[in-house]
Short mmCIF file of C-alpha atoms in Angstrom, two decimals:
data_model
loop_
_atom_site.label_atom_id
_atom_site.label_comp_id
_atom_site.label_asym_id
_atom_site.label_seq_id
_atom_site.Cartn_x
_atom_site.Cartn_y
_atom_site.Cartn_z
CA MET A 290 114.65 -95.84 86.05
CA ARG A 291 113.49 -92.28 85.43
CA ILE A 292 110.15 -91.40 87.01
CA LEU A 293 107.36 -89.31 85.55
CA TYR A 294 104.86 -87.94 88.06
CA HIS A 295 101.68 -87.45 86.06
CA HIS A 296 97.89 -87.57 86.18
CA PRO A 297 95.71 -89.18 83.49
CA LEU A 298 93.39 -86.13 83.43
CA SER A 299 96.24 -83.65 82.94
CA PRO A 300 96.77 -82.93 79.22
CA LEU A 301 100.35 -81.77 79.81
CA SER A 302 101.01 -85.07 81.59
CA ARG A 303 99.63 -86.97 78.61
CA LEU A 304 101.79 -84.89 76.30
CA ALA A 305 104.90 -85.72 78.37
CA ARG A 306 104.03 -89.44 78.32
CA VAL A 307 103.65 -89.60 74.54
CA ALA A 308 106.75 -87.47 73.97
CA LEU A 309 108.82 -89.82 76.15
CA ALA A 310 107.34 -92.82 74.35
CA GLU A 311 107.95 -91.33 70.87
CA LYS A 312 111.58 -90.80 71.87
CA GLY A 313 111.83 -94.39 73.11
CA LEU A 314 112.79 -93.30 76.62
CA PRO A 315 111.65 -95.80 79.26
CA PHE A 316 110.07 -94.37 82.41
CA GLU A 317 108.08 -95.38 85.42
CA ALA A 318 104.74 -93.56 85.38
CA VAL A 319 103.63 -92.59 88.89
CA ILE A 320 100.16 -91.09 89.29
CA GLU A 321 100.19 -87.91 91.37
CA LYS A 322 97.05 -86.11 92.53
CA PRO A 323 98.36 -82.55 92.60
CA TRP A 324 95.34 -81.25 94.53
CA GLU A 325 96.48 -83.32 97.53
CA ARG A 326 99.59 -81.10 97.72
CA ARG A 327 101.72 -83.98 98.98
CA GLU A 328 104.76 -82.65 100.79
CA GLU A 329 107.32 -84.76 98.89
CA PHE A 330 105.76 -83.62 95.62
CA LEU A 331 105.86 -79.95 96.60
CA ALA A 332 109.56 -80.40 97.32
CA LEU A 333 109.99 -81.34 93.65
CA THR A 334 107.86 -78.50 92.31
CA PRO A 335 106.66 -75.44 94.24
CA ALA A 336 104.04 -74.91 91.51
CA ALA A 337 102.51 -78.27 92.53
CA GLU A 338 101.76 -79.14 88.92
CA VAL A 339 102.13 -82.35 86.96
CA PRO A 340 104.08 -83.50 85.01
CA VAL A 341 107.45 -83.66 86.79
CA LEU A 342 110.32 -85.80 85.54
CA VAL A 343 113.01 -87.16 87.85
CA GLU A 344 116.04 -88.55 86.04
CA ASP A 345 118.17 -91.45 87.28
CA ASP A 346 120.82 -89.04 88.54
CA GLY A 347 118.21 -87.12 90.55
CA THR A 348 117.84 -84.21 88.12
CA VAL A 349 114.32 -82.80 88.54
CA ILE A 350 112.59 -81.28 85.53
CA ALA A 351 109.45 -79.47 86.65
CA ASP A 352 106.93 -77.70 84.43
CA GLY A 353 105.44 -79.35 81.37
CA PHE A 354 106.86 -76.90 78.82
CA ALA A 355 110.35 -77.00 80.34
CA LEU A 356 110.09 -80.79 80.21
CA LEU A 357 109.28 -80.90 76.48
CA GLU A 358 112.19 -78.59 75.62
CA TYR A 359 114.48 -80.58 77.92
CA LEU A 360 113.63 -83.84 76.16
CA GLU A 361 114.46 -82.27 72.79
CA GLU A 362 117.78 -80.96 74.06
CA ALA A 363 118.87 -83.90 76.20
CA TYR A 364 117.69 -86.64 73.81
CA PRO A 365 117.96 -85.26 70.28
CA GLY A 366 117.34 -88.68 68.73
CA GLN A 367 113.78 -88.97 67.32
CA PRO A 368 113.33 -85.19 67.24
CA LEU A 369 109.80 -83.87 67.74
CA MET A 370 110.56 -80.52 66.12
CA PRO A 371 111.96 -79.81 62.65
CA PRO A 372 115.52 -78.47 62.38
CA GLU A 373 114.78 -75.03 60.90
CA VAL A 374 114.07 -72.19 63.34
CA ALA A 375 110.87 -70.89 61.73
CA GLY A 376 109.43 -74.41 61.63
CA ARG A 377 110.28 -74.87 65.31
CA ALA A 378 108.52 -71.58 66.08
CA GLU A 379 105.39 -72.86 64.33
CA VAL A 380 105.50 -76.07 66.41
CA ARG A 381 105.81 -74.05 69.61
CA ARG A 382 103.03 -71.65 68.57
CA LEU A 383 100.69 -74.61 68.11
CA VAL A 384 101.80 -76.33 71.32
CA GLN A 385 100.83 -73.13 73.16
CA TRP A 386 97.61 -72.86 71.15
CA PHE A 387 96.48 -76.33 72.20
CA THR A 388 97.83 -76.49 75.76
CA ARG A 389 96.61 -73.00 76.67
CA LYS A 390 93.81 -71.86 74.34
CA PHE A 391 92.18 -75.23 73.57
CA ASP A 392 92.75 -76.22 77.19
CA ARG A 393 91.08 -73.10 78.58
CA GLU A 394 88.22 -73.02 76.09
CA VAL A 395 87.46 -76.74 75.83
CA THR A 396 89.29 -79.14 78.15
CA GLU A 397 88.93 -77.20 81.40
CA ASN A 398 85.24 -76.59 80.67
CA LEU A 399 84.51 -80.26 79.96
CA VAL A 400 87.10 -82.48 81.66
CA GLY A 401 87.70 -79.94 84.43
CA GLU A 402 84.01 -79.54 85.25
CA LYS A 403 82.79 -83.11 84.71
CA LEU A 404 85.75 -85.23 85.81
CA VAL A 405 88.49 -83.33 87.66
CA LYS A 406 86.00 -81.76 90.09
CA ARG A 407 84.55 -85.20 90.75
CA VAL A 408 87.77 -87.10 91.35
CA SER A 409 89.30 -84.28 93.40
CA GLY A 410 86.14 -83.54 95.39
CA GLN A 411 86.22 -79.86 94.37
CA GLY A 412 82.55 -79.09 94.01
CA GLN A 413 79.80 -79.54 91.47
CA PRO A 414 80.05 -79.19 87.68
CA PHE A 415 79.18 -75.68 86.48
CA ALA A 416 76.64 -76.10 83.68
CA PRO A 417 77.39 -72.85 81.79
CA ALA A 418 81.07 -73.84 81.57
CA ILE A 419 80.12 -77.23 80.14
CA ARG A 420 77.88 -75.56 77.56
CA ALA A 421 80.75 -73.23 76.59
CA GLY A 422 83.12 -76.19 76.19
CA LEU A 423 80.64 -78.07 74.00
CA ALA A 424 80.23 -74.97 71.82
CA ASN A 425 83.95 -74.18 71.60
CA ILE A 426 85.07 -77.65 70.57
CA HIS A 427 83.52 -77.19 67.10
CA TYR A 428 85.75 -74.20 66.33
CA HIS A 429 88.80 -76.05 67.54
CA LEU A 430 88.06 -79.14 65.47
CA ASP A 431 87.59 -76.85 62.47
CA TYR A 432 91.03 -75.34 63.07
CA ILE A 433 92.60 -78.79 63.31
CA ALA A 434 90.86 -79.76 60.06
CA TYR A 435 92.04 -76.51 58.44
CA LEU A 436 95.65 -77.37 59.33
CA ALA A 437 95.32 -81.08 58.48
CA GLU A 438 93.91 -80.30 55.02
CA ARG A 439 96.86 -78.09 54.13
CA ARG A 440 99.73 -79.91 55.82
CA THR A 441 100.89 -83.49 56.34
CA TRP A 442 100.98 -82.90 60.08
CA LEU A 443 99.59 -79.96 62.05
CA ALA A 444 102.75 -77.84 62.03
CA GLY A 445 103.91 -78.80 58.52
CA SER A 446 105.54 -81.82 56.91
CA PHE A 447 107.23 -82.81 60.19
CA PHE A 448 105.44 -84.96 62.78
CA SER A 449 105.88 -82.87 65.91
CA LEU A 450 104.95 -81.84 69.42
CA ALA A 451 102.11 -79.83 67.84
CA ASP A 452 100.36 -83.08 66.85
CA LEU A 453 101.06 -84.60 70.25
CA ALA A 454 99.80 -81.51 72.09
CA ALA A 455 96.54 -81.44 70.14
CA ALA A 456 96.05 -85.19 70.58
CA ALA A 457 96.83 -85.01 74.30
CA GLU A 458 94.09 -82.42 74.83
CA LEU A 459 91.61 -84.21 72.57
CA SER A 460 92.24 -87.58 74.20
CA CYS A 461 91.21 -86.12 77.58
CA VAL A 462 87.96 -84.82 76.09
CA ASP A 463 87.45 -88.07 74.19
CA TYR A 464 87.62 -89.92 77.50
CA LEU A 465 84.26 -88.23 78.20
CA GLY A 466 82.92 -89.00 74.73
CA ASP A 467 82.52 -85.25 74.13
CA VAL A 468 84.37 -84.99 70.80
CA PRO A 469 81.87 -84.81 67.88
CA TRP A 470 84.12 -86.82 65.56
CA ASP A 471 81.41 -87.58 63.04
CA GLU A 472 81.02 -83.89 62.24
CA ASN A 473 84.57 -83.50 61.08
CA GLU A 474 86.17 -86.11 58.83
CA GLU A 475 89.53 -84.33 58.44
CA ALA A 476 90.05 -83.95 62.17
CA LYS A 477 88.96 -87.55 62.73
CA ASP A 478 91.36 -88.85 60.05
CA TRP A 479 94.23 -86.89 61.59
CA TYR A 480 93.38 -88.17 65.11
CA SER A 481 93.10 -91.76 63.91
CA ARG A 482 96.69 -91.49 62.61
CA LEU A 483 97.78 -90.40 66.07
CA LYS A 484 95.75 -93.02 67.89
CA CYS A 485 97.44 -95.84 65.95
CA ARG A 486 100.93 -94.87 67.09
CA PRO A 487 102.50 -97.17 69.68
CA SER A 488 103.21 -94.08 71.85
CA PHE A 489 99.44 -93.71 72.38
CA ARG A 490 98.83 -97.20 73.74
CA ALA A 491 99.35 -96.27 77.38
CA LEU A 492 96.97 -93.29 77.08
CA LEU A 493 94.26 -95.47 75.55
CA ALA A 494 94.59 -97.89 78.47
CA ASP A 495 93.96 -95.15 81.07
CA ALA A 496 91.01 -95.81 83.34
CA ILE A 497 89.88 -93.50 86.13
CA PRO A 498 88.42 -95.59 88.99
CA GLY A 499 84.64 -95.22 88.95
CA CYS A 500 84.62 -93.28 85.65
CA PRO A 501 85.29 -95.68 82.76
CA PRO A 502 85.72 -94.20 79.26
CA PRO A 503 83.17 -94.82 76.48
CA ARG A 504 83.85 -97.90 74.33
CA HIS A 505 85.17 -95.96 71.31
CA TYR A 506 87.87 -94.26 73.45
CA ALA A 507 90.42 -97.04 72.95
CA ASP A 508 89.02 -98.22 69.61
CA LEU A 509 91.45 -97.57 66.74
CA ASP A 510 88.55 -97.77 64.29
CA PHE A 511 86.23 -95.29 66.05
CA MET B 262 113.45 -53.31 60.04
CA ARG B 263 111.85 -56.10 62.03
CA ILE B 264 108.58 -55.15 63.72
CA LEU B 265 107.36 -56.15 67.17
CA TYR B 266 103.64 -55.81 67.74
CA HIS B 267 103.28 -55.32 71.47
CA HIS B 268 101.30 -53.62 74.22
CA PRO B 269 102.84 -51.84 77.22
CA LEU B 270 100.43 -53.60 79.62
CA SER B 271 101.25 -57.09 78.31
CA PRO B 272 104.01 -58.71 80.41
CA LEU B 273 104.93 -61.11 77.58
CA SER B 274 105.31 -58.09 75.29
CA ARG B 275 107.62 -56.45 77.83
CA LEU B 276 109.59 -59.66 78.07
CA ALA B 277 109.98 -59.78 74.27
CA ARG B 278 111.11 -56.13 74.20
CA VAL B 279 113.82 -56.61 76.84
CA ALA B 280 114.95 -59.92 75.31
CA LEU B 281 115.36 -58.24 71.89
CA ALA B 282 117.21 -55.33 73.53
CA GLU B 283 119.51 -57.62 75.55
CA LYS B 284 120.40 -59.38 72.32
CA GLY B 285 121.10 -56.07 70.60
CA LEU B 286 118.50 -56.72 67.91
CA PRO B 287 116.99 -53.48 66.58
CA PHE B 288 113.23 -53.46 66.08
CA GLU B 289 110.36 -51.12 65.46
CA ALA B 290 107.91 -51.34 68.37
CA VAL B 291 104.31 -51.01 67.18
CA ILE B 292 101.60 -50.81 69.84
CA GLU B 293 98.74 -53.21 69.16
CA LYS B 294 95.48 -53.26 71.14
CA PRO B 295 94.64 -56.96 70.86
CA TRP B 296 91.08 -56.46 72.17
CA GLU B 297 90.29 -54.48 69.00
CA ARG B 298 90.85 -57.69 67.00
CA ARG B 299 92.19 -55.75 64.02
CA GLU B 300 91.85 -57.82 60.88
CA GLU B 301 95.47 -57.41 59.72
CA PHE B 302 96.65 -58.45 63.18
CA LEU B 303 94.43 -61.57 63.25
CA ALA B 304 95.98 -62.55 59.93
CA LEU B 305 99.35 -62.65 61.72
CA THR B 306 98.06 -64.55 64.75
CA PRO B 307 94.73 -66.35 65.08
CA ALA B 308 95.22 -66.29 68.87
CA ALA B 309 95.06 -62.48 68.67
CA GLU B 310 97.73 -62.15 71.34
CA VAL B 311 100.72 -59.85 71.62
CA PRO B 312 103.67 -60.04 71.15
CA VAL B 313 104.14 -60.93 67.48
CA LEU B 314 107.44 -60.48 65.67
CA VAL B 315 107.67 -59.92 61.92
CA GLU B 316 111.17 -60.32 60.51
CA ASP B 317 112.55 -58.39 57.54
CA ASP B 318 111.97 -61.37 55.25
CA GLY B 319 108.32 -61.57 56.32
CA THR B 320 108.72 -64.50 58.75
CA VAL B 321 106.01 -64.19 61.40
CA ILE B 322 106.74 -65.43 64.92
CA ALA B 323 103.52 -65.51 66.93
CA ASP B 324 103.15 -66.48 70.60
CA GLY B 325 105.38 -65.03 73.31
CA PHE B 326 106.99 -68.33 74.34
CA ALA B 327 107.69 -69.38 70.75
CA LEU B 328 109.22 -65.92 70.25
CA LEU B 329 111.66 -66.27 73.18
CA GLU B 330 112.86 -69.69 72.02
CA TYR B 331 113.12 -68.40 68.44
CA LEU B 332 115.36 -65.53 69.52
CA GLU B 333 117.66 -67.95 71.35
CA GLU B 334 117.89 -70.23 68.32
CA ALA B 335 118.05 -67.64 65.55
CA TYR B 336 120.37 -65.23 67.38
CA PRO B 337 122.59 -67.28 69.69
CA GLY B 338 124.86 -64.31 70.42
CA GLN B 339 124.19 -62.86 73.90
CA PRO B 340 122.44 -66.03 75.07
CA LEU B 341 119.72 -65.62 77.68
CA MET B 342 119.92 -69.25 78.81
CA PRO B 343 122.94 -71.17 80.10
CA PRO B 344 124.43 -73.89 77.88
CA GLU B 345 123.73 -76.95 80.08
CA VAL B 346 120.35 -78.66 79.65
CA ALA B 347 119.35 -78.80 83.33
CA GLY B 348 120.16 -75.11 83.74
CA ARG B 349 118.03 -74.30 80.70
CA ALA B 350 115.18 -76.33 82.20
CA GLU B 351 115.40 -74.25 85.38
CA VAL B 352 115.25 -71.03 83.35
CA ARG B 353 112.17 -72.30 81.51
CA ARG B 354 110.50 -73.47 84.73
CA LEU B 355 110.87 -69.98 86.17
CA VAL B 356 109.77 -68.26 82.96
CA GLN B 357 106.57 -70.31 83.18
CA TRP B 358 106.28 -69.61 86.93
CA PHE B 359 106.36 -65.86 86.38
CA THR B 360 104.47 -65.57 83.11
CA ARG B 361 101.70 -67.96 84.17
CA LYS B 362 101.52 -68.26 87.96
CA PHE B 363 102.66 -64.78 88.98
CA ASP B 364 100.66 -63.39 86.06
CA ARG B 365 97.45 -65.17 87.08
CA GLU B 366 97.81 -64.55 90.82
CA VAL B 367 99.17 -61.00 90.77
CA THR B 368 99.37 -59.17 87.44
CA GLU B 369 95.93 -60.07 86.08
CA ASN B 370 94.33 -59.23 89.42
CA LEU B 371 96.00 -55.83 89.65
CA VAL B 372 96.98 -54.59 86.19
CA GLY B 373 94.16 -56.53 84.53
CA GLU B 374 91.48 -55.15 86.84
CA LYS B 375 92.75 -51.61 87.35
CA LEU B 376 94.32 -50.75 84.01
CA VAL B 377 93.55 -53.18 81.19
CA LYS B 378 89.80 -53.03 81.84
CA ARG B 379 90.00 -49.23 81.82
CA VAL B 380 92.00 -48.78 78.63
CA SER B 381 90.07 -51.50 76.79
CA GLY B 382 86.64 -50.42 78.04
CA GLN B 383 85.91 -53.91 79.36
CA GLY B 384 83.97 -53.14 82.51
CA GLN B 385 84.66 -52.11 86.07
CA PRO B 386 87.47 -53.32 88.34
CA PHE B 387 86.44 -56.30 90.48
CA ALA B 388 87.42 -55.45 94.07
CA PRO B 389 87.87 -59.04 95.37
CA ALA B 390 90.35 -59.74 92.55
CA ILE B 391 92.35 -56.63 93.45
CA ARG B 392 92.43 -57.71 97.11
CA ALA B 393 93.66 -61.16 96.04
CA GLY B 394 96.40 -59.61 93.91
CA LEU B 395 97.56 -57.36 96.77
CA ALA B 396 97.70 -60.40 99.08
CA ASN B 397 99.45 -62.70 96.60
CA ILE B 398 102.24 -60.30 95.70
CA HIS B 399 103.86 -60.76 99.13
CA TYR B 400 104.35 -64.50 98.57
CA HIS B 401 105.76 -63.89 95.14
CA LEU B 402 108.22 -61.25 96.37
CA ASP B 403 109.28 -63.70 99.07
CA TYR B 404 109.98 -66.36 96.44
CA ILE B 405 112.04 -63.89 94.39
CA ALA B 406 113.98 -62.98 97.54
CA TYR B 407 114.47 -66.69 98.35
CA LEU B 408 116.00 -67.24 94.91
CA ALA B 409 118.02 -63.99 94.93
CA GLU B 410 119.56 -64.79 98.32
CA ARG B 411 120.83 -68.17 97.12
CA ARG B 412 121.82 -67.40 93.54
CA THR B 413 123.51 -64.60 91.60
CA TRP B 414 120.48 -64.40 89.31
CA LEU B 415 117.06 -66.02 89.71
CA ALA B 416 117.83 -69.23 87.81
CA GLY B 417 121.46 -69.57 88.94
CA SER B 418 124.76 -67.91 88.10
CA PHE B 419 123.60 -67.06 84.58
CA PHE B 420 121.63 -63.87 83.84
CA SER B 421 118.64 -65.27 81.98
CA LEU B 422 115.10 -65.08 80.67
CA ALA B 423 113.99 -65.99 84.21
CA ASP B 424 115.18 -62.59 85.46
CA LEU B 425 113.62 -60.84 82.48
CA ALA B 426 110.30 -62.68 82.92
CA ALA B 427 110.06 -61.79 86.61
CA ALA B 428 111.02 -58.18 85.92
CA ALA B 429 108.58 -57.90 83.02
CA GLU B 430 105.68 -58.95 85.27
CA LEU B 431 106.84 -56.78 88.18
CA SER B 432 107.35 -53.74 85.99
CA CYS B 433 103.68 -53.91 84.94
CA VAL B 434 102.57 -54.02 88.57
CA ASP B 435 105.08 -51.31 89.48
CA TYR B 436 103.45 -49.06 86.89
CA LEU B 437 100.51 -49.01 89.30
CA GLY B 438 102.73 -48.48 92.34
CA ASP B 439 101.41 -51.76 93.79
CA VAL B 440 104.75 -53.45 94.57
CA PRO B 441 105.58 -53.17 98.30
CA TRP B 442 109.32 -52.79 97.66
CA ASP B 443 110.11 -51.49 101.14
CA GLU B 444 108.98 -54.77 102.69
CA ASN B 445 111.53 -56.83 100.85
CA GLU B 446 115.13 -55.64 100.51
CA GLU B 447 116.40 -58.70 98.61
CA ALA B 448 113.71 -58.51 95.97
CA LYS B 449 114.23 -54.75 95.68
CA ASP B 450 118.01 -55.13 95.29
CA TRP B 451 117.53 -57.74 92.59
CA TYR B 452 114.99 -55.55 90.74
CA SER B 453 117.24 -52.49 90.97
CA ARG B 454 119.95 -54.49 89.16
CA LEU B 455 117.45 -55.22 86.38
CA LYS B 456 116.14 -51.67 86.23
CA CYS B 457 119.64 -50.27 85.60
CA ARG B 458 120.17 -52.33 82.47
CA PRO B 459 120.00 -50.43 79.18
CA SER B 460 117.47 -53.02 77.93
CA PHE B 461 114.97 -51.66 80.48
CA ARG B 462 115.08 -48.04 79.36
CA ALA B 463 112.24 -48.33 76.87
CA LEU B 464 110.00 -50.03 79.46
CA LEU B 465 110.64 -47.30 82.01
CA ALA B 466 109.65 -44.69 79.42
CA ASP B 467 106.25 -46.33 78.82
CA ALA B 468 103.28 -44.06 79.45
CA ILE B 469 99.65 -45.05 79.02
CA PRO B 470 97.62 -41.99 77.90
CA GLY B 471 95.55 -40.75 80.83
CA CYS B 472 97.20 -43.17 83.30
CA PRO B 473 100.70 -41.90 84.12
CA PRO B 474 102.93 -44.12 86.31
CA PRO B 475 103.96 -43.09 89.83
CA ARG B 476 107.21 -41.08 90.06
CA HIS B 477 109.33 -43.97 91.38
CA TYR B 478 108.43 -46.15 88.35
CA ALA B 479 111.27 -44.84 86.18
CA ASP B 480 113.54 -43.89 89.10
CA LEU B 481 116.66 -46.08 89.24
CA ASP B 482 117.10 -45.17 92.92
CA PHE B 483 113.57 -46.05 94.05
#
């Protein structure tokens, strides 16, 4: 069985898990704490980052972005990008938008400060960062709503990695209860469509020892 | 003529320029100062990041990573990734390694502090960051040498985006004269092979007004 080394608080890990599930590819999910810099893990990836995929034949796919592209190329069934090149570019632009810009401006400031620091023992939450994250999330929800109002899915008519990337980031923040869903109906409607997908079940069952999620986190009617 | 909005101090812009040149795709290079947040530029890319490509038919390709994948898909002649999926994953892993990890640990600390802050008027260089960059570059040159000793090119036997990504980052740092080439023969030999390629000519002719590069920057026998 292929193995995915991941961490529930890593948005790129969540993205890899839902992408594998959307493609119907079975995998064993192994939690890795990258901050422990385990020697066997470093041998798989010198960057020491989750996710890392190890295929049955021993092929190692390290780096979250390389992993997404690999899945599209190696398992073209259930594609998560449209066929036309400009549409694929729009998917990739949005994947980068969410996994880098949203991540830096929102997720790192909230999940990084409040949860990752706690579970990894890397210091105290930095209050100004948390305030910045709580301010920035409004602009990002507005952008999601802007896209969702104009398109069936975030990158266009095709359900894609752009939707999964946005939902992977948001689901981490939602684990804290820090997404102001009631302020933004369009974004909430779009997210509820994602949350209902079978590929999301495993994410909604995540539970960090000692830090349970709020009740609405796994609720499909939130 | 297609237009590339770029900046000479942006490694992803340099990477886009050499990738276009390697593929033999003519383009008009237009310098954009993303910190000015020019309205017409924001209309092309809400992330306000260079590079952005505008094709003859008006198609806009924003985001550096989306741009590289787009070029491979839209112009498969002169491929910059090998055909097999695992080999392509290794190229993408290394592109991410250089454009994110090397960039954060070396380029931002040196080029960001010494040059970008100066030309963009965004404050004074932060000395501890510069010291970190000067320390980190040794480890990164060692990793390049490790790869170059074992492989024809950084990702394997195929000349690829991995080589271009590493060279794009290094060429920014070399503009400052901050690459200790004499400490690392393997890395220097590999870079001299890159520097000789016609695709690099435009990069080696770059000159920031008021901040000329050291003499060896454009010297093929450095």
